PDB file of C-alpha atoms in Angstrom:
ATOM      1  CA  MET A   1     -55.393  69.228 -94.579  1.00  0.00           C
ATOM      2  CA  LEU A   2     -55.143  71.101 -97.899  1.00  0.00           C
ATOM      3  CA  ASP A   3     -58.218  69.248 -99.204  1.00  0.00           C
ATOM      4  CA  ARG A   4     -60.159  70.309 -96.110  1.00  0.00           C
ATOM      5  CA  ILE A   5     -59.105  73.939 -96.585  1.00  0.00           C
ATOM      6  CA  ILE A   6     -60.180  73.873-100.248  1.00  0.00           C
ATOM      7  CA  SER A   7     -63.538  72.272 -99.394  1.00  0.00           C
ATOM      8  CA  SER A   8     -64.096  74.946 -96.777  1.00  0.00           C
ATOM      9  CA  ALA A   9     -63.203  77.693 -99.289  1.00  0.00           C
ATOM     10  CA  LYS A  10     -65.700  76.339-101.836  1.00  0.00           C
ATOM     11  CA  TYR A  11     -68.448  76.160 -99.222  1.00  0.00           C
ATOM     12  CA  ARG A  12     -67.660  79.678 -98.013  1.00  0.00           C
ATOM     13  CA  VAL A  13     -67.794  81.146-101.538  1.00  0.00           C
ATOM     14  CA  GLU A  14     -71.163  79.529-102.262  1.00  0.00           C
ATOM     15  CA  ARG A  15     -72.576  80.911 -99.020  1.00  0.00           C
ATOM     16  CA  LYS A  16     -71.274  84.381 -99.888  1.00  0.00           C
ATOM     17  CA  LYS A  17     -72.830  84.214-103.349  1.00  0.00           C
ATOM     18  CA  ALA A  18     -76.187  83.465-101.721  1.00  0.00           C
ATOM     19  CA  PHE A  19     -75.805  86.527 -99.514  1.00  0.00           C
ATOM     20  CA  ARG A  20     -74.344  88.872-102.175  1.00  0.00           C
ATOM     21  CA  LEU A  21     -74.833  87.881-105.799  1.00  0.00           C
ATOM     22  CA  TYR A  22     -71.857  87.415-108.122  1.00  0.00           C
ATOM     23  CA  SER A  23     -73.271  90.068-110.463  1.00  0.00           C
ATOM     24  CA  GLU A  24     -73.512  92.539-107.576  1.00  0.00           C
ATOM     25  CA  ILE A  25     -69.954  92.094-106.246  1.00  0.00           C
ATOM     26  CA  LYS A  26     -68.617  92.286-109.812  1.00  0.00           C
ATOM     27  CA  ALA A  27     -70.546  95.484-110.547  1.00  0.00           C
ATOM     28  CA  VAL A  28     -69.279  97.155-107.356  1.00  0.00           C
ATOM     29  CA  ALA A  29     -65.673  96.112-108.073  1.00  0.00           C
ATOM     30  CA  LEU A  30     -65.844  97.490-111.627  1.00  0.00           C
ATOM     31  CA  LEU A  31     -66.973 100.876-110.308  1.00  0.00           C
ATOM     32  CA  LEU A  32     -63.791 101.260-108.252  1.00  0.00           C
ATOM     33  CA  ASN A  33     -60.565 102.867-109.445  1.00  0.00           C
ATOM     34  CA  ARG A  34     -58.641 100.433-111.630  1.00  0.00           C
ATOM     35  CA  SER A  35     -55.755 102.779-112.512  1.00  0.00           C
ATOM     36  CA  THR A  36     -53.837 101.962-109.358  1.00  0.00           C
ATOM     37  CA  GLY A  37     -50.259 101.876-110.653  1.00  0.00           C
ATOM     38  CA  PHE A  38     -49.903  98.456-108.979  1.00  0.00           C
ATOM     39  CA  PRO A  39     -48.364  99.660-105.679  1.00  0.00           C
ATOM     40  CA  PHE A  40     -47.703  96.113-104.447  1.00  0.00           C
ATOM     41  CA  GLU A  41     -45.360  95.465-107.363  1.00  0.00           C
ATOM     42  CA  LYS A  42     -43.726  98.879-106.958  1.00  0.00           C
ATOM     43  CA  ALA A  43     -43.032  98.005-103.309  1.00  0.00           C
ATOM     44  CA  LEU A  44     -40.977  95.025-104.528  1.00  0.00           C
ATOM     45  CA  MET A  45     -38.870  97.043-106.976  1.00  0.00           C
ATOM     46  CA  LYS A  46     -36.441  98.526-104.450  1.00  0.00           C
ATOM     47  CA  ASP A  47     -32.676  98.159-104.772  1.00  0.00           C
ATOM     48  CA  ASP A  48     -32.736  96.383-101.410  1.00  0.00           C
ATOM     49  CA  ILE A  49     -34.905  93.432-100.396  1.00  0.00           C
ATOM     50  CA  SER A  50     -38.523  94.323 -99.564  1.00  0.00           C
ATOM     51  CA  PHE A  51     -40.473  93.163 -96.515  1.00  0.00           C
ATOM     52  CA  ILE A  52     -44.083  91.992 -96.705  1.00  0.00           C
ATOM     53  CA  CYS A  53     -45.171  91.693 -93.079  1.00  0.00           C
ATOM     54  CA  GLU A  54     -48.048  89.384 -92.298  1.00  0.00           C
ATOM     55  CA  ILE A  55     -50.951  89.710 -89.911  1.00  0.00           C
ATOM     56  CA  LYS A  56     -52.447  86.378 -88.861  1.00  0.00           C
ATOM     57  CA  LYS A  57     -53.988  85.054 -85.691  1.00  0.00           C
ATOM     58  CA  ALA A  58     -53.513  81.318 -86.273  1.00  0.00           C
ATOM     59  CA  SER A  59     -52.420  78.633 -88.718  1.00  0.00           C
ATOM     60  CA  PRO A  60     -53.177  74.905 -89.147  1.00  0.00           C
ATOM     61  CA  SER A  61     -49.565  73.957 -88.423  1.00  0.00           C
ATOM     62  CA  LYS A  62     -49.015  76.186 -85.363  1.00  0.00           C
ATOM     63  CA  GLY A  63     -52.473  76.696 -83.894  1.00  0.00           C
ATOM     64  CA  ILE A  64     -53.100  80.047 -82.187  1.00  0.00           C
ATOM     65  CA  ILE A  65     -50.152  82.351 -82.880  1.00  0.00           C
ATOM     66  CA  ALA A  66     -51.513  85.506 -81.268  1.00  0.00           C
ATOM     67  CA  ASP A  67     -53.971  85.435 -78.338  1.00  0.00           C
ATOM     68  CA  ASP A  68     -53.891  89.203 -78.211  1.00  0.00           C
ATOM     69  CA  PHE A  69     -54.727  90.384 -81.734  1.00  0.00           C
ATOM     70  CA  PRO A  70     -54.986  94.189 -82.113  1.00  0.00           C
ATOM     71  CA  TYR A  71     -54.642  93.862 -85.895  1.00  0.00           C
ATOM     72  CA  ILE A  72     -54.873  97.567 -86.719  1.00  0.00           C
ATOM     73  CA  ASP A  73     -52.184  98.422 -84.148  1.00  0.00           C
ATOM     74  CA  ILE A  74     -50.004  95.643 -85.567  1.00  0.00           C
ATOM     75  CA  ALA A  75     -50.410  97.050 -89.090  1.00  0.00           C
ATOM     76  CA  LYS A  76     -49.469 100.528 -87.897  1.00  0.00           C
ATOM     77  CA  GLU A  77     -46.466  99.111 -86.039  1.00  0.00           C
ATOM     78  CA  TYR A  78     -45.303  97.344 -89.197  1.00  0.00           C
ATOM     79  CA  GLU A  79     -45.647 100.575 -91.168  1.00  0.00           C
ATOM     80  CA  MET A  80     -43.670 102.541 -88.563  1.00  0.00           C
ATOM     81  CA  ALA A  81     -40.965  99.868 -88.588  1.00  0.00           C
ATOM     82  CA  GLY A  82     -40.451 100.245 -92.341  1.00  0.00           C
ATOM     83  CA  ALA A  83     -42.496  97.413 -93.854  1.00  0.00           C
ATOM     84  CA  ASP A  84     -43.013  97.731 -97.603  1.00  0.00           C
ATOM     85  CA  ALA A  85     -46.371  95.910 -97.745  1.00  0.00           C
ATOM     86  CA  ILE A  86     -48.751  94.071 -95.443  1.00  0.00           C
ATOM     87  CA  SER A  87     -50.265  90.612 -95.907  1.00  0.00           C
ATOM     88  CA  VAL A  88     -53.604  89.917 -94.208  1.00  0.00           C
ATOM     89  CA  LEU A  89     -55.124  86.453 -93.739  1.00  0.00           C
ATOM     90  CA  THR A  90     -58.831  86.434 -94.482  1.00  0.00           C
ATOM     91  CA  GLU A  91     -59.409  82.652 -94.299  1.00  0.00           C
ATOM     92  CA  PRO A  92     -61.714  82.167 -91.264  1.00  0.00           C
ATOM     93  CA  GLU A  93     -61.776  78.477 -90.385  1.00  0.00           C
ATOM     94  CA  PHE A  94     -58.121  77.394 -90.300  1.00  0.00           C
ATOM     95  CA  PHE A  95     -56.343  80.765 -89.943  1.00  0.00           C
ATOM     96  CA  LEU A  96     -59.069  82.599 -87.990  1.00  0.00           C
ATOM     97  CA  GLY A  97     -58.937  85.462 -90.468  1.00  0.00           C
ATOM     98  CA  ARG A  98     -61.755  87.816 -91.428  1.00  0.00           C
ATOM     99  CA  ASP A  99     -62.493  89.985 -94.457  1.00  0.00           C
ATOM    100  CA  GLU A 100     -63.050  92.885 -92.066  1.00  0.00           C
ATOM    101  CA  TYR A 101     -59.424  92.739 -90.924  1.00  0.00           C
ATOM    102  CA  LEU A 102     -58.216  93.595 -94.419  1.00  0.00           C
ATOM    103  CA  HIS A 103     -60.888  96.199 -95.046  1.00  0.00           C
ATOM    104  CA  GLU A 104     -60.149  98.032 -91.809  1.00  0.00           C
ATOM    105  CA  ILE A 105     -56.359  97.754 -92.086  1.00  0.00           C
ATOM    106  CA  GLN A 106     -56.193  99.198 -95.614  1.00  0.00           C
ATOM    107  CA  ARG A 107     -58.039 102.291 -94.380  1.00  0.00           C
ATOM    108  CA  GLU A 108     -55.515 102.857 -91.574  1.00  0.00           C
ATOM    109  CA  VAL A 109     -52.178 102.413 -93.377  1.00  0.00           C
ATOM    110  CA  SER A 110     -50.699 103.790 -96.595  1.00  0.00           C
ATOM    111  CA  LEU A 111     -48.932 100.523 -97.511  1.00  0.00           C
ATOM    112  CA  PRO A 112     -50.238  98.136-100.195  1.00  0.00           C
ATOM    113  CA  VAL A 113     -52.186  95.253 -98.654  1.00  0.00           C
ATOM    114  CA  LEU A 114     -52.179  91.657 -99.920  1.00  0.00           C
ATOM    115  CA  ARG A 115     -55.257  89.488 -99.469  1.00  0.00           C
ATOM    116  CA  LYS A 116     -53.977  86.074 -98.400  1.00  0.00           C
ATOM    117  CA  ASP A 117     -56.617  83.409 -98.780  1.00  0.00           C
ATOM    118  CA  PHE A 118     -57.388  80.286-100.789  1.00  0.00           C
ATOM    119  CA  ILE A 119     -58.714  81.779-104.013  1.00  0.00           C
ATOM    120  CA  ILE A 120     -60.670  79.238-106.036  1.00  0.00           C
ATOM    121  CA  ASP A 121     -63.356  81.459-107.608  1.00  0.00           C
ATOM    122  CA  SER A 122     -63.259  84.800-109.449  1.00  0.00           C
ATOM    123  CA  TYR A 123     -65.883  86.015-106.948  1.00  0.00           C
ATOM    124  CA  GLN A 124     -63.079  86.245-104.363  1.00  0.00           C
ATOM    125  CA  ILE A 125     -60.982  88.453-106.659  1.00  0.00           C
ATOM    126  CA  TYR A 126     -63.823  90.936-107.162  1.00  0.00           C
ATOM    127  CA  GLU A 127     -64.383  90.759-103.404  1.00  0.00           C
ATOM    128  CA  ALA A 128     -60.695  91.548-102.734  1.00  0.00           C
ATOM    129  CA  LYS A 129     -61.029  94.683-104.851  1.00  0.00           C
ATOM    130  CA  VAL A 130     -64.116  95.770-102.914  1.00  0.00           C
ATOM    131  CA  LEU A 131     -62.349  95.131 -99.603  1.00  0.00           C
ATOM    132  CA  GLY A 132     -59.538  97.476-100.650  1.00  0.00           C
ATOM    133  CA  ALA A 133     -56.713  95.023-101.355  1.00  0.00           C
ATOM    134  CA  SER A 134     -53.818  96.014-103.610  1.00  0.00           C
ATOM    135  CA  ALA A 135     -52.872  92.401-104.339  1.00  0.00           C
ATOM    136  CA  VAL A 136     -54.248  88.867-104.180  1.00  0.00           C
ATOM    137  CA  LEU A 137     -52.506  85.573-103.461  1.00  0.00           C
ATOM    138  CA  LEU A 138     -53.098  82.922-106.118  1.00  0.00           C
ATOM    139  CA  ILE A 139     -51.842  79.434-105.216  1.00  0.00           C
ATOM    140  CA  ALA A 140     -50.644  77.484-108.267  1.00  0.00           C
ATOM    141  CA  ALA A 141     -51.287  74.160-106.520  1.00  0.00           C
ATOM    142  CA  LEU A 142     -55.025  74.941-106.454  1.00  0.00           C
ATOM    143  CA  LEU A 143     -55.461  76.151-110.040  1.00  0.00           C
ATOM    144  CA  ASP A 144     -54.693  74.711-113.467  1.00  0.00           C
ATOM    145  CA  THR A 145     -52.672  76.917-115.818  1.00  0.00           C
ATOM    146  CA  ASP A 146     -55.669  78.175-117.802  1.00  0.00           C
ATOM    147  CA  THR A 147     -57.587  79.167-114.674  1.00  0.00           C
ATOM    148  CA  LEU A 148     -54.469  80.765-113.235  1.00  0.00           C
ATOM    149  CA  ARG A 149     -54.043  82.775-116.446  1.00  0.00           C
ATOM    150  CA  GLN A 150     -57.675  83.934-116.289  1.00  0.00           C
ATOM    151  CA  PHE A 151     -57.374  84.928-112.631  1.00  0.00           C
ATOM    152  CA  ILE A 152     -54.120  86.851-113.223  1.00  0.00           C
ATOM    153  CA  HIS A 153     -55.736  88.681-116.144  1.00  0.00           C
ATOM    154  CA  LEU A 154     -58.768  89.563-114.012  1.00  0.00           C
ATOM    155  CA  CYS A 155     -56.533  90.859-111.221  1.00  0.00           C
ATOM    156  CA  HIS A 156     -54.661  93.118-113.650  1.00  0.00           C
ATOM    157  CA  GLU A 157     -57.930  94.357-115.199  1.00  0.00           C
ATOM    158  CA  LEU A 158     -59.058  95.415-111.717  1.00  0.00           C
ATOM    159  CA  GLY A 159     -55.752  97.111-110.895  1.00  0.00           C
ATOM    160  CA  LEU A 160     -54.732  94.333-108.493  1.00  0.00           C
ATOM    161  CA  SER A 161     -51.360  92.583-108.439  1.00  0.00           C
ATOM    162  CA  ALA A 162     -51.341  88.794-108.365  1.00  0.00           C
ATOM    163  CA  LEU A 163     -48.753  87.107-106.164  1.00  0.00           C
ATOM    164  CA  VAL A 164     -48.639  83.606-107.639  1.00  0.00           C
ATOM    165  CA  GLU A 165     -47.448  81.099-105.070  1.00  0.00           C
ATOM    166  CA  ALA A 166     -45.475  78.024-106.136  1.00  0.00           C
ATOM    167  CA  HIS A 167     -43.722  75.266-104.232  1.00  0.00           C
ATOM    168  CA  ASN A 168     -41.994  73.199-106.926  1.00  0.00           C
ATOM    169  CA  GLU A 169     -40.698  73.251-110.495  1.00  0.00           C
ATOM    170  CA  MET A 170     -44.030  72.304-112.093  1.00  0.00           C
ATOM    171  CA  GLU A 171     -45.852  75.112-110.304  1.00  0.00           C
ATOM    172  CA  ILE A 172     -43.160  77.637-111.297  1.00  0.00           C
ATOM    173  CA  GLU A 173     -43.601  76.543-114.918  1.00  0.00           C
ATOM    174  CA  SER A 174     -47.383  76.920-114.648  1.00  0.00           C
ATOM    175  CA  ALA A 175     -47.031  80.388-113.074  1.00  0.00           C
ATOM    176  CA  LEU A 176     -44.710  81.564-115.856  1.00  0.00           C
ATOM    177  CA  LYS A 177     -46.934  80.125-118.598  1.00  0.00           C
ATOM    178  CA  ALA A 178     -49.923  81.879-117.022  1.00  0.00           C
ATOM    179  CA  GLY A 179     -48.132  85.242-117.231  1.00  0.00           C
ATOM    180  CA  ALA A 180     -47.275  85.853-113.580  1.00  0.00           C
ATOM    181  CA  ARG A 181     -45.473  89.138-112.928  1.00  0.00           C
ATOM    182  CA  VAL A 182     -44.834  88.221-109.280  1.00  0.00           C
ATOM    183  CA  ILE A 183     -43.985  84.699-108.115  1.00  0.00           C
ATOM    184  CA  GLY A 184     -43.731  83.731-104.461  1.00  0.00           C
ATOM    185  CA  VAL A 185     -42.071  80.486-103.461  1.00  0.00           C
ATOM    186  CA  ASN A 186     -43.541  78.984-100.328  1.00  0.00           C
ATOM    187  CA  ASN A 187     -40.879  77.299 -98.237  1.00  0.00           C
ATOM    188  CA  ARG A 188     -43.662  75.475 -96.397  1.00  0.00           C
ATOM    189  CA  ASN A 189     -45.029  72.327 -98.006  1.00  0.00           C
ATOM    190  CA  LEU A 190     -48.821  72.738 -97.955  1.00  0.00           C
ATOM    191  CA  LYS A 191     -49.325  68.977 -97.710  1.00  0.00           C
ATOM    192  CA  ASP A 192     -47.237  68.205 -94.628  1.00  0.00           C
ATOM    193  CA  PHE A 193     -46.314  71.769 -93.448  1.00  0.00           C
ATOM    194  CA  THR A 194     -42.563  71.051 -93.314  1.00  0.00           C
ATOM    195  CA  VAL A 195     -40.392  74.120 -93.952  1.00  0.00           C
ATOM    196  CA  ASP A 196     -37.151  74.433 -95.927  1.00  0.00           C
ATOM    197  CA  ILE A 197     -35.822  77.891 -96.852  1.00  0.00           C
ATOM    198  CA  ASN A 198     -33.574  76.262 -99.460  1.00  0.00           C
ATOM    199  CA  ASN A 199     -36.707  75.804-101.553  1.00  0.00           C
ATOM    200  CA  SER A 200     -36.621  79.520-102.432  1.00  0.00           C
ATOM    201  CA  LEU A 201     -32.879  79.434-103.132  1.00  0.00           C
ATOM    202  CA  ARG A 202     -33.274  76.409-105.398  1.00  0.00           C
ATOM    203  CA  LEU A 203     -36.285  77.643-107.364  1.00  0.00           C
ATOM    204  CA  ARG A 204     -35.015  81.226-107.720  1.00  0.00           C
ATOM    205  CA  LYS A 205     -32.869  80.079-110.633  1.00  0.00           C
ATOM    206  CA  LEU A 206     -35.958  79.089-112.634  1.00  0.00           C
ATOM    207  CA  VAL A 207     -37.554  82.547-112.523  1.00  0.00           C
ATOM    208  CA  PRO A 208     -36.279  85.237-114.929  1.00  0.00           C
ATOM    209  CA  ASP A 209     -35.211  88.599-113.520  1.00  0.00           C
ATOM    210  CA  THR A 210     -38.118  90.239-115.378  1.00  0.00           C
ATOM    211  CA  VAL A 211     -40.471  88.522-112.909  1.00  0.00           C
ATOM    212  CA  LEU A 212     -40.493  89.707-109.286  1.00  0.00           C
ATOM    213  CA  PHE A 213     -39.595  86.959-106.804  1.00  0.00           C
ATOM    214  CA  VAL A 214     -40.808  86.663-103.209  1.00  0.00           C
ATOM    215  CA  ALA A 215     -39.663  84.105-100.619  1.00  0.00           C
ATOM    216  CA  GLU A 216     -42.404  83.014 -98.213  1.00  0.00           C
ATOM    217  CA  SER A 217     -42.410  81.166 -94.867  1.00  0.00           C
ATOM    218  CA  GLY A 218     -39.696  79.974 -92.501  1.00  0.00           C
ATOM    219  CA  ILE A 219     -37.627  83.178 -92.625  1.00  0.00           C
ATOM    220  CA  LYS A 220     -36.395  83.776 -89.094  1.00  0.00           C
ATOM    221  CA  SER A 221     -33.006  85.507 -89.059  1.00  0.00           C
ATOM    222  CA  LYS A 222     -30.748  88.115 -90.631  1.00  0.00           C
ATOM    223  CA  GLU A 223     -28.699  85.182 -91.976  1.00  0.00           C
ATOM    224  CA  ASP A 224     -31.781  83.931 -93.857  1.00  0.00           C
ATOM    225  CA  ILE A 225     -32.315  87.415 -95.292  1.00  0.00           C
ATOM    226  CA  ASP A 226     -28.661  87.675 -96.362  1.00  0.00           C
ATOM    227  CA  ALA A 227     -28.832  84.312 -98.159  1.00  0.00           C
ATOM    228  CA  LEU A 228     -31.974  85.397-100.001  1.00  0.00           C
ATOM    229  CA  LYS A 229     -30.441  88.769-100.910  1.00  0.00           C
ATOM    230  CA  LYS A 230     -27.457  86.966-102.387  1.00  0.00           C
ATOM    231  CA  ALA A 231     -29.857  84.936-104.549  1.00  0.00           C
ATOM    232  CA  LYS A 232     -31.402  88.219-105.820  1.00  0.00           C
ATOM    233  CA  VAL A 233     -34.773  87.686-104.161  1.00  0.00           C
ATOM    234  CA  ASN A 234     -36.888  90.854-104.449  1.00  0.00           C
ATOM    235  CA  GLY A 235     -38.955  90.413-101.309  1.00  0.00           C
ATOM    236  CA  VAL A 236     -39.710  88.261 -98.298  1.00  0.00           C
ATOM    237  CA  LEU A 237     -43.066  87.510 -96.716  1.00  0.00           C
ATOM    238  CA  ILE A 238     -42.674  87.071 -92.973  1.00  0.00           C
ATOM    239  CA  GLY A 239     -45.497  86.043 -90.677  1.00  0.00           C
ATOM    240  CA  GLU A 240     -44.988  83.888 -87.615  1.00  0.00           C
ATOM    241  CA  THR A 241     -41.549  85.297 -86.718  1.00  0.00           C
ATOM    242  CA  LEU A 242     -43.019  88.798 -86.429  1.00  0.00           C
ATOM    243  CA  MET A 243     -46.403  87.800 -85.005  1.00  0.00           C
ATOM    244  CA  ARG A 244     -44.720  85.999 -82.087  1.00  0.00           C
ATOM    245  CA  SER A 245     -42.494  89.000 -81.316  1.00  0.00           C
ATOM    246  CA  ARG A 246     -43.675  91.286 -78.538  1.00  0.00           C
ATOM    247  CA  ASN A 247     -41.816  94.221 -80.085  1.00  0.00           C
ATOM    248  CA  LYS A 248     -42.485  93.939 -83.796  1.00  0.00           C
ATOM    249  CA  CYS A 249     -40.546  97.095 -84.633  1.00  0.00           C
ATOM    250  CA  GLU A 250     -37.398  95.687 -83.040  1.00  0.00           C
ATOM    251  CA  ALA A 251     -37.911  92.269 -84.627  1.00  0.00           C
ATOM    252  CA  LEU A 252     -38.237  93.783 -88.093  1.00  0.00           C
ATOM    253  CA  LYS A 253     -35.247  96.067 -87.530  1.00  0.00           C
ATOM    254  CA  LYS A 254     -33.129  93.021 -86.635  1.00  0.00           C
ATOM    255  CA  LEU A 255     -34.200  91.203 -89.792  1.00  0.00           C
ATOM    256  CA  ARG A 256     -33.437  94.305 -91.854  1.00  0.00           C
ATOM    257  CA  GLY A 257     -30.057  94.694 -90.176  1.00  0.00           C
ATOM    258  CA  ASP A 258     -30.968  98.080 -88.671  1.00  0.00           C
ATOM    259  CA  ALA A 259     -30.686  97.000 -85.019  1.00  0.00           C
TER     260      ALA A 259
END
């Protein structure tokens, strides 16, 4: 499945380049404000654990997650409920995301917005800047260390944060060597989609406290949050649990321990 997603991403980028030249998207991105203060990273620097709430319509492992998908209303609901940042899927084929979702959401909320996609070309990083993202997901499994380093550097030059996703020890090592300031451990195995929250607890020990740490996927309860807090995790990225909840404010309050 991962190979199919990557092939689709490569095809999509080449089609976009034919529609809007690389030189054009780069020029537009470089005209935008690059002195952002990195709000996504600031959102993860609280004394308490931070919540990155995700907006996605579907996933390869779960199929359609939300038939009704008022994405702007969902973003506003997350903000009202006390989310610290918002993650938006823009991958169209397997997650039914759209670039427009991110662009429209970032205009309607004051929270930093993460572009969650399969980034395999610097074109997509310039594009994320133009769309209004505050941060970009970079998946270590898709990029060698040198490319990862180049992409992180480009993100920082543009005023974007890079959330570098890892799933195992080798990917953590690559992320650290590449200069990641934020590392997210995915508790979902991208090859077989199995989920184990202990993956974050186990790999947390390999990441120094000077690097922000985010736990991603499979987080469903206050007990999960408490275990991650105890391990000194800075933030959690929660998607399906919230997207399947009719009352997202209440669901987030329960996870935060406010309900």
